[in-house]
Tab-separated table of C-alpha atoms in Angstrom:
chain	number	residue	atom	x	y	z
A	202	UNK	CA	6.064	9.165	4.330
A	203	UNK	CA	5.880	5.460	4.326
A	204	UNK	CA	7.751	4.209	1.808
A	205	UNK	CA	11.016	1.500	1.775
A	206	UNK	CA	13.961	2.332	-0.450
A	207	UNK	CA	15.052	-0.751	-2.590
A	208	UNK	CA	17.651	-1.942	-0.259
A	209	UNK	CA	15.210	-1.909	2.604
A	210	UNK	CA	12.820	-3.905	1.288
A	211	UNK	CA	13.372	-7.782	2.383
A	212	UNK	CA	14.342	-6.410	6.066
A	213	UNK	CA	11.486	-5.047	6.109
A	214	UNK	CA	9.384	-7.998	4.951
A	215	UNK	CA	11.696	-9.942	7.079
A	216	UNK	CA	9.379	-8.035	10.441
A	217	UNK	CA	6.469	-6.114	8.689
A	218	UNK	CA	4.729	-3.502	10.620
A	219	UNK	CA	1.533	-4.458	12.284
A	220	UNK	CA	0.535	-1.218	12.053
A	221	UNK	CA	0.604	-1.251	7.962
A	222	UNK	CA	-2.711	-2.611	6.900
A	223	UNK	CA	-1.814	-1.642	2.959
A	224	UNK	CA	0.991	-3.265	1.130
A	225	UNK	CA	2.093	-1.727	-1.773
A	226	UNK	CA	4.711	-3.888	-3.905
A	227	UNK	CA	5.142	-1.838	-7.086
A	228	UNK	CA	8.133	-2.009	-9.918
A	229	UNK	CA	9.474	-3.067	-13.104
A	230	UNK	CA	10.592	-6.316	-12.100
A	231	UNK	CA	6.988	-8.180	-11.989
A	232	UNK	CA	9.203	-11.941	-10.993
A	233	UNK	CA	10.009	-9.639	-7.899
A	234	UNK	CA	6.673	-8.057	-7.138
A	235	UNK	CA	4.983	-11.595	-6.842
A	236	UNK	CA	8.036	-13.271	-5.231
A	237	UNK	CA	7.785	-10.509	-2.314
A	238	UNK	CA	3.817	-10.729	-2.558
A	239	UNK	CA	3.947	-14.288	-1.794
A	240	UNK	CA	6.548	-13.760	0.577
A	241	UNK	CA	4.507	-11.084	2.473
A	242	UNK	CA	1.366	-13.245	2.484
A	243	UNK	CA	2.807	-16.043	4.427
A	244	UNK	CA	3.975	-13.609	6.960
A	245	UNK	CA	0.544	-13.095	7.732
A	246	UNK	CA	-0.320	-16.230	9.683
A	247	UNK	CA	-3.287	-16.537	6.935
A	248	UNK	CA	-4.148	-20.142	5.186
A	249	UNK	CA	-3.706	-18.718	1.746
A	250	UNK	CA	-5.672	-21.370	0.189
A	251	UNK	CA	-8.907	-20.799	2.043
A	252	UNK	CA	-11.095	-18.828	-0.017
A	253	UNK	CA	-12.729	-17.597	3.047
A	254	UNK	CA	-9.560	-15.757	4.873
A	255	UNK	CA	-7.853	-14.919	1.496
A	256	UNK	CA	-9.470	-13.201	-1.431
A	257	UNK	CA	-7.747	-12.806	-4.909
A	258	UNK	CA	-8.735	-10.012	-7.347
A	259	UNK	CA	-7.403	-8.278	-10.263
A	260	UNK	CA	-7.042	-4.907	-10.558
A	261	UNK	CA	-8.493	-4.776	-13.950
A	262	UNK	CA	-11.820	-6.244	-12.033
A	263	UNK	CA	-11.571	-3.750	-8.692
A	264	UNK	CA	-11.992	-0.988	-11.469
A	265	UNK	CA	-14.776	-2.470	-13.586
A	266	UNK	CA	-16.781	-2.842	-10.196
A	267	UNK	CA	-16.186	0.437	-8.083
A	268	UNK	CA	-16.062	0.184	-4.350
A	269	UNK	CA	-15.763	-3.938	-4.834
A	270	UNK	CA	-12.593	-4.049	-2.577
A	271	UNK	CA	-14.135	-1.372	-0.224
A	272	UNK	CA	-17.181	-3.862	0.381
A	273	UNK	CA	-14.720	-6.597	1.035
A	274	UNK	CA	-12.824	-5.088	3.633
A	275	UNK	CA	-15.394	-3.910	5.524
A	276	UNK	CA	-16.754	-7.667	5.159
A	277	UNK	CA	-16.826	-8.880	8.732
A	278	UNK	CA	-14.814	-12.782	8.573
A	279	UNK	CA	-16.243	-15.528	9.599
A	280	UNK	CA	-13.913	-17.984	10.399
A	281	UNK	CA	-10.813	-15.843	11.426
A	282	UNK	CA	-10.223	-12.516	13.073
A	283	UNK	CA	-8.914	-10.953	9.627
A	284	UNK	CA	-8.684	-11.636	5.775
A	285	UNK	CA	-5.841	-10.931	3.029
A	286	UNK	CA	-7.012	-8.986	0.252
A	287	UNK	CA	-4.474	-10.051	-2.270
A	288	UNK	CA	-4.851	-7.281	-5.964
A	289	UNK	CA	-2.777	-8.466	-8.292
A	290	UNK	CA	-1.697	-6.659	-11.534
A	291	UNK	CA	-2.700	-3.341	-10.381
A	292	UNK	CA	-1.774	-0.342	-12.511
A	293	UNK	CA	-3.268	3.367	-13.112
A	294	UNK	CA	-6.808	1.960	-12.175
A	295	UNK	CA	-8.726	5.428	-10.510
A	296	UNK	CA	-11.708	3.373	-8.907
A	297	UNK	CA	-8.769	0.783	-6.996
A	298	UNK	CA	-6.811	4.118	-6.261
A	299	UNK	CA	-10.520	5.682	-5.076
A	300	UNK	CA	-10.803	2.352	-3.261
A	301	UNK	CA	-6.879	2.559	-1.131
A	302	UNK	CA	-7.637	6.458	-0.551
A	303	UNK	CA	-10.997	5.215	1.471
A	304	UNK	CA	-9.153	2.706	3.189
A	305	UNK	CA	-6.400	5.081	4.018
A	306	UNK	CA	-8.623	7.197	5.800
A	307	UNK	CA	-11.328	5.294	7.023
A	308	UNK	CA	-8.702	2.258	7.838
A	309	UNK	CA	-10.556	-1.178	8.694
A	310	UNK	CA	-9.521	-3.501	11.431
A	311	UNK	CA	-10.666	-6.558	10.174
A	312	UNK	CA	-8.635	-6.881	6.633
A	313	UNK	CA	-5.004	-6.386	5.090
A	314	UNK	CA	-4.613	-5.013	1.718
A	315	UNK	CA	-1.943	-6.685	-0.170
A	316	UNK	CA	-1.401	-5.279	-3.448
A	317	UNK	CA	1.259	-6.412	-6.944
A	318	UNK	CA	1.593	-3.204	-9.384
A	319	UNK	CA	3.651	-2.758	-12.131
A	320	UNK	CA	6.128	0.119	-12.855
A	321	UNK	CA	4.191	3.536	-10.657
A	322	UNK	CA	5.312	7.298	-11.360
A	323	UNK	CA	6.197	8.935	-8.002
A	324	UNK	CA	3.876	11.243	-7.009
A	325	UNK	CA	1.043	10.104	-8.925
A	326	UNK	CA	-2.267	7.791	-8.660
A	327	UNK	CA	-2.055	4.915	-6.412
A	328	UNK	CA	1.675	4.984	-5.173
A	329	UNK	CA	1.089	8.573	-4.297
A	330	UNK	CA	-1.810	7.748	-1.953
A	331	UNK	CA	0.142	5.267	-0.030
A	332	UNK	CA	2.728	7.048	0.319
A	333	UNK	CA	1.140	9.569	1.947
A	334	UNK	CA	-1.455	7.432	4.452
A	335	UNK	CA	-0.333	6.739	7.855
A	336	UNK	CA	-1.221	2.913	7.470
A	337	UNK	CA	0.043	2.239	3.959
A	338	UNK	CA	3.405	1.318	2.785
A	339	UNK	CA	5.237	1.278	-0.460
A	340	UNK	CA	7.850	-0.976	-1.352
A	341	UNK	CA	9.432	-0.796	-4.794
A	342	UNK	CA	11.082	-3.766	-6.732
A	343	UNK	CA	13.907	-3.336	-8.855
A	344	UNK	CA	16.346	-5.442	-11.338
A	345	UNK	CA	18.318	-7.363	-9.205
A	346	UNK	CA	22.019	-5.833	-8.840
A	347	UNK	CA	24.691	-8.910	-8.962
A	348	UNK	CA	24.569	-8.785	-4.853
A	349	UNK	CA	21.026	-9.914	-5.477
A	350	UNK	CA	21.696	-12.240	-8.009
A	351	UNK	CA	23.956	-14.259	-5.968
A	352	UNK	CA	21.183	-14.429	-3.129
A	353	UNK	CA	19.269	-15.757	-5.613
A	354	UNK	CA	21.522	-18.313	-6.821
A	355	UNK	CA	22.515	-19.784	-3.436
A	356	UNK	CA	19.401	-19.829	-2.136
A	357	UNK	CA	18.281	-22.227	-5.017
A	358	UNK	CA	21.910	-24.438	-4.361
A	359	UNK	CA	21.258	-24.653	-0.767
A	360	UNK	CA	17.525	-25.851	-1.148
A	361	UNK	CA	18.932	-28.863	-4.047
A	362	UNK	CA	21.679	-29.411	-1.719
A	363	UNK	CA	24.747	-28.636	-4.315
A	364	UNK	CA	27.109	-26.266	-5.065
A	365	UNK	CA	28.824	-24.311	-8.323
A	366	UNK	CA	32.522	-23.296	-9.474
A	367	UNK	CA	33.292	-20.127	-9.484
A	368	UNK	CA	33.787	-20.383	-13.539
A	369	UNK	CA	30.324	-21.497	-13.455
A	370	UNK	CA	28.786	-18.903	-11.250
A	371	UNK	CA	30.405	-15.916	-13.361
A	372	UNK	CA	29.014	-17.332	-16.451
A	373	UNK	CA	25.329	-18.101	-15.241
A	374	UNK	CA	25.631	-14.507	-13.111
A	375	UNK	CA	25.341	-12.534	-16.558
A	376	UNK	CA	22.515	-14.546	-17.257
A	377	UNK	CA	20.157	-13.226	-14.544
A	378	UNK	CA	18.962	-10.391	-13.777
A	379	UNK	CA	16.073	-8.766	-15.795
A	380	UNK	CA	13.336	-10.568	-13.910
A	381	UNK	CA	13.074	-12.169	-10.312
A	382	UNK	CA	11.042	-15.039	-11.309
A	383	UNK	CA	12.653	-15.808	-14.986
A	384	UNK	CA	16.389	-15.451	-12.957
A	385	UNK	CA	14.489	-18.056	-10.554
A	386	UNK	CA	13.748	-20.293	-13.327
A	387	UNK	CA	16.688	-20.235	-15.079
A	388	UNK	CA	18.738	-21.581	-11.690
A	389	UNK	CA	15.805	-24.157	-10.952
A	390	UNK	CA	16.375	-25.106	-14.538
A	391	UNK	CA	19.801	-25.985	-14.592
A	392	UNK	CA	19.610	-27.612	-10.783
A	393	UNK	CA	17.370	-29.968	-12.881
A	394	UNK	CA	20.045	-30.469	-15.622
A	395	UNK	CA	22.368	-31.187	-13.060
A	396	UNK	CA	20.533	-33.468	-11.099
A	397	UNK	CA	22.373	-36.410	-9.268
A	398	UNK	CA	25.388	-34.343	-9.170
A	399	UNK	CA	27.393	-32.701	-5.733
A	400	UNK	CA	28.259	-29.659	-7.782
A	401	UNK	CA	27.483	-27.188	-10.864
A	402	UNK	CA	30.100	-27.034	-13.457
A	403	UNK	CA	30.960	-24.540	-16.353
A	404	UNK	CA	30.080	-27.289	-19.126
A	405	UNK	CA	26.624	-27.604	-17.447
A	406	UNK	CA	25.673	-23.990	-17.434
A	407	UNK	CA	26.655	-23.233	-21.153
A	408	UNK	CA	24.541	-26.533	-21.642
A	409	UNK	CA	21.436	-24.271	-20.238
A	410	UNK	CA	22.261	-21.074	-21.155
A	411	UNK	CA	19.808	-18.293	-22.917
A	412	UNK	CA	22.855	-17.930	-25.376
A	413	UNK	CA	23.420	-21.665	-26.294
A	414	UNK	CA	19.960	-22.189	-27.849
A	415	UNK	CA	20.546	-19.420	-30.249
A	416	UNK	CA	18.322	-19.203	-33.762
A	417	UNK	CA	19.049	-23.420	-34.164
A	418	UNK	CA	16.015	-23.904	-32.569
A	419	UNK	CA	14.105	-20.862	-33.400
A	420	UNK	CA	12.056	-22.545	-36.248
A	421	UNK	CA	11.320	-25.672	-33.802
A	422	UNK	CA	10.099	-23.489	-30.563
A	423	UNK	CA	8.043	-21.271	-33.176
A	424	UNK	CA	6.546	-24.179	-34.663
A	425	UNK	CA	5.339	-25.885	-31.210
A	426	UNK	CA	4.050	-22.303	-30.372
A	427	UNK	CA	2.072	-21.615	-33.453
A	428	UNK	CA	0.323	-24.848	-33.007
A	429	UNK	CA	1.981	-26.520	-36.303
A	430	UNK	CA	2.410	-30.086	-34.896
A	431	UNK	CA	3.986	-31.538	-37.949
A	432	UNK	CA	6.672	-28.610	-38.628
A	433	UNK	CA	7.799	-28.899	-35.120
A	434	UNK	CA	8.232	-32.835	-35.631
A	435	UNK	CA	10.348	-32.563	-38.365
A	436	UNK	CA	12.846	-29.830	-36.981
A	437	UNK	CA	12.593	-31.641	-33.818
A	438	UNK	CA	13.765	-35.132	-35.321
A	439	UNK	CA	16.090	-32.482	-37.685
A	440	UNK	CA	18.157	-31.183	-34.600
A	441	UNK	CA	18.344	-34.949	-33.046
A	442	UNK	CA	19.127	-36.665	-36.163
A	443	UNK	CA	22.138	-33.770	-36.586
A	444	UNK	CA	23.513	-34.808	-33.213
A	445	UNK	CA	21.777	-32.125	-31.188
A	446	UNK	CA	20.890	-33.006	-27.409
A	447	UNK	CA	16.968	-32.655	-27.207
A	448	UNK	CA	17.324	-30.767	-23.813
A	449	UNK	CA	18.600	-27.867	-25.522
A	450	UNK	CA	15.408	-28.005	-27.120
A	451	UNK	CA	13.080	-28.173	-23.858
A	452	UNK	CA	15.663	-25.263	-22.825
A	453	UNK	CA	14.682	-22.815	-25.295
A	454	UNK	CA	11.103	-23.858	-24.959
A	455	UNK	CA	11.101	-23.192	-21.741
A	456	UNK	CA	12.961	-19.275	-22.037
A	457	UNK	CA	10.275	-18.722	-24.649
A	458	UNK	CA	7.203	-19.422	-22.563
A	459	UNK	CA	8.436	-17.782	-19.549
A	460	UNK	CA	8.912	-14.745	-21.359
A	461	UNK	CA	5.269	-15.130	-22.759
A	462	UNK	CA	4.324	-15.856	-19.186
A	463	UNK	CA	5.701	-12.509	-18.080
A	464	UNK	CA	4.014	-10.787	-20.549
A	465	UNK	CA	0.841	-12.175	-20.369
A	466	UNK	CA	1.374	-10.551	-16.605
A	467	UNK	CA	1.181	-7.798	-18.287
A	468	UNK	CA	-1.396	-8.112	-20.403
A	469	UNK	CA	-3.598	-9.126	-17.979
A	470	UNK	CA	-3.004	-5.635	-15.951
A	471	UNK	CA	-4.675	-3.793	-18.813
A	472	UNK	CA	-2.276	-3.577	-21.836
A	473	UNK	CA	-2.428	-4.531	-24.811
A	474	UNK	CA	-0.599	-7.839	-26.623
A	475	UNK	CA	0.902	-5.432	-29.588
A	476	UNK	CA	2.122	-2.994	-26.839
A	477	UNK	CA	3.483	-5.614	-24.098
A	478	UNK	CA	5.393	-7.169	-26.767
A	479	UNK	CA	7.149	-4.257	-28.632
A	480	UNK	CA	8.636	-3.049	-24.885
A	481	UNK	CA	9.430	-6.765	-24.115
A	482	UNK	CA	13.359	-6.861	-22.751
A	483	UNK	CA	15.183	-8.372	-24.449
A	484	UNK	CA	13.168	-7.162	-27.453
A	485	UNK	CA	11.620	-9.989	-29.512
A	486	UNK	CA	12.924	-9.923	-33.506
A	487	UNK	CA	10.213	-8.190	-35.881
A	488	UNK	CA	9.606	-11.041	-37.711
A	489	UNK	CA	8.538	-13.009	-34.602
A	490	UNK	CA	6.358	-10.188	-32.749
A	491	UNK	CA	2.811	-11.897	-34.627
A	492	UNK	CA	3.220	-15.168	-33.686
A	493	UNK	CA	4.424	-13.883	-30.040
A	494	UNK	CA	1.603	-11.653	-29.921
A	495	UNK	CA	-0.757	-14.370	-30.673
A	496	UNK	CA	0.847	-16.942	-28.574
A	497	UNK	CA	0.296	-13.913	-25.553
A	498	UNK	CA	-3.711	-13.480	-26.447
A	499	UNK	CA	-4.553	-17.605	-26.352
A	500	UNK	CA	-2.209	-18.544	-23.269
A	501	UNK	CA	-3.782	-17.937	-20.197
A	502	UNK	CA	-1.278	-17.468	-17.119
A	503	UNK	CA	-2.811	-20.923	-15.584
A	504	UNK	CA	-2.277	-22.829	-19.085
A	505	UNK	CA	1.600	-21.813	-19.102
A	506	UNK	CA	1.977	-22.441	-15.891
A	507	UNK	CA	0.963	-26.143	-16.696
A	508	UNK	CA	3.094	-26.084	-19.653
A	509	UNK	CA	6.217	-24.895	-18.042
A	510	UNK	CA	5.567	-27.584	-15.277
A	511	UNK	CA	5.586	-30.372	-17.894
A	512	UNK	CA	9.034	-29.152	-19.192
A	513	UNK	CA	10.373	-29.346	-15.972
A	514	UNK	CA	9.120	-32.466	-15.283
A	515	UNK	CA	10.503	-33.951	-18.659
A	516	UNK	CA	13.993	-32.144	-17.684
A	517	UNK	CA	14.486	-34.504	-15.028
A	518	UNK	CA	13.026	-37.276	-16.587
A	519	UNK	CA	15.772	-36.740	-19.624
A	520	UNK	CA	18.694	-36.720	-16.678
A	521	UNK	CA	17.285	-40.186	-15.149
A	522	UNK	CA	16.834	-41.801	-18.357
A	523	UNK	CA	19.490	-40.146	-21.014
A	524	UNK	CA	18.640	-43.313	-23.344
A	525	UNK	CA	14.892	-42.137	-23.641
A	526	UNK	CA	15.880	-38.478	-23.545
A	527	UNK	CA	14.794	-37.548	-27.077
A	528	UNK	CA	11.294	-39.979	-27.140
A	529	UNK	CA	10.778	-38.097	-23.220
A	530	UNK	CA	11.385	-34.431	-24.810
A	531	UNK	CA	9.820	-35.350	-27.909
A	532	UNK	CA	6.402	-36.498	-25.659
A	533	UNK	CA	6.255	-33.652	-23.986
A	534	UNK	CA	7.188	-30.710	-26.657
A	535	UNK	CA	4.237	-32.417	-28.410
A	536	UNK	CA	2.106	-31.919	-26.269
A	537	UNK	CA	2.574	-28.542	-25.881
A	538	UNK	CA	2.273	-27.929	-29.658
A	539	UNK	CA	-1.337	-29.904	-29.450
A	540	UNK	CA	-2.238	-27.698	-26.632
A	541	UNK	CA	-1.467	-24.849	-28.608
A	542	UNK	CA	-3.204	-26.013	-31.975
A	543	UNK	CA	-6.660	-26.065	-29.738
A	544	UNK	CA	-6.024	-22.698	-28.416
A	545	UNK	CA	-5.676	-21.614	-31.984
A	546	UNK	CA	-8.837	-23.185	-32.836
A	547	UNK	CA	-11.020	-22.124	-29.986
A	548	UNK	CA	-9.387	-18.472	-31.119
């Protein structure tokens, strides 16, 4: 049967088989699917921003239009000797499952079939099918184990050049760990907040940590995301004026919209907001879930993408000009709140 277990995976994707046309990345831990996806693609040789050698679909829109990825990979290229098929956010969808099975046993020479799914039931639907082909494979993704973690963590040290105490590494270690891409985040986040430095200290991970932000900036972050411009001014300037640094403010800004990021995943493979949020881990507080819920239906994956850029951005602006660091924040938390008072509107 071709299928990896979960410590096989990255040797695998280290030398993929030729002979596997169908690429089945599947698993709880969504950050992982896509990191591996992406990984995977640029093992093909393929310029993944040509349109014409790399097509992106959803799954959502293989199974409103049935046979639509069985037309495309039978779609002769024109400008190379093979295309990526690239499905993201593939779930229980029969006509994509209807679609592999074809594929399976009619396979095509001229395409590879690259597709991201969520958590799949063995022996059932679309993981069952590959499992079973001859030129399909299956590849789960699991919560990183502490092992992984560390990968993780020194392969984002060795790209910024730095290093980290072991004090520090312990504490940021039970940090990480739910999701590939939020773990990811959270160690490109505090490279950031220690920019200009040769190593990563205790101090400066407590300074970024998911448990320093606590509820003291609960009524800020929900302000900015319920599009209430003026409320978040005045706990902003609130939580400066009281001697708070403003980068614990972009910090828990930031934790919030990648978790609304990663469910918005989610939502976009088919589910519900009401449902994605209520099994969101860690769980969001009941008296939060509306506003999250909302904040999930108006943000579009691209639109908190931008906005998690511009907190980055005005992370490292904050550590090369400390003296503008609340007016810097401040500039770009606004805009973020404005951006989210138009989605409200348009809503």
């Amino acid at each position: 049967m071709a299928q990896k277990k979960g410590y096989e995976v990255d040797s695998w994707l280290a030398r993929p088989d030729a002979a596997m046309s169908i690429v089945l990345l599947y698993g709880p831990d969504r950050g992982l699917v896509a990191e591996r996806a992406k990984a995977f693609a640029g093992k093909t040789g393929l310029p993944l921003d040509d349109p014409f050698s790399v097509v992106r679909l959803d799954g959502a829109e293989v199974d409103r239009d049935q046979g639509r990825l069985l037309d495309e990979a039978r779609t002769v290229p024109m400008f190379s000797d093979r295309r990526l098929l690239w499905v993201r956010n593939a779930s229980g969808q029969k006509a994509l499952a209807d679609d592999v099975k074809a594929l399976t046993s009619e396979p095509v020479r001229d395409a590879i079939i690259l597709i991201e799914a969520g958590d799949l039931k063995k022996g059932t639907g679309l993981r069952a099918i590959v499992e079973a082909a001859g030129n399909a494979i299956a590849l789960p993704c699991y919560a990183d184990e502490a092992r992984d973690i560390d990968t993780v963590i020194d392969d984002e040290l060795r790209k910024a050049g730095m290093s980290m105490t072991l004090e520090a590494r312990q504490a940021l270690r039970r940090n990480l760990g739910g999701d590939r891409l939020a773990s990811r985040g959270e160690i490109e986040k505090l490279v950031l907040y220690a920019h200009g430095q040769k190593e990563i200290g205790l101090d400066d991970v407590r300074a970024t940590s998911g448990d320093v932000s606590g509820a003291s900036f609960d009524d800020a972050v929900d302000a900015l995301l319920d599009g209430k411009i003026a409320d978040f001014d005045t706990a902003f300037t609130r939580h400066c004026q009281g001697g708070g640094h403003p980068f614990l403010v972009l910090s828990a800004a930031m934790r919030q919209l990648q978790a609304i990021q990663a469910m918005r995943g989610q939502m976009e493979g088919g589910r519900n907001a009401a449902s994605v949020v209520a099994a969101a881990r860690p769980p969001v507080f009941f008296s939060r879930r509306k506003l999250v819920e909302k904040t999930v239906e108006r943000w579009n994956v691209e639109a908190l993408g931008r906005a998690l850029n511009r907190l980055q951005t005005a992370v490292l602006q904050t550590r090369k000009r400390p003296d503008l660091s609340e007016a810097l924040a401040r500039q770009a938390l606004l805009g973020i709140a404005v951006e989210s008072a138009r989605l409200a509107q348009r809503g």
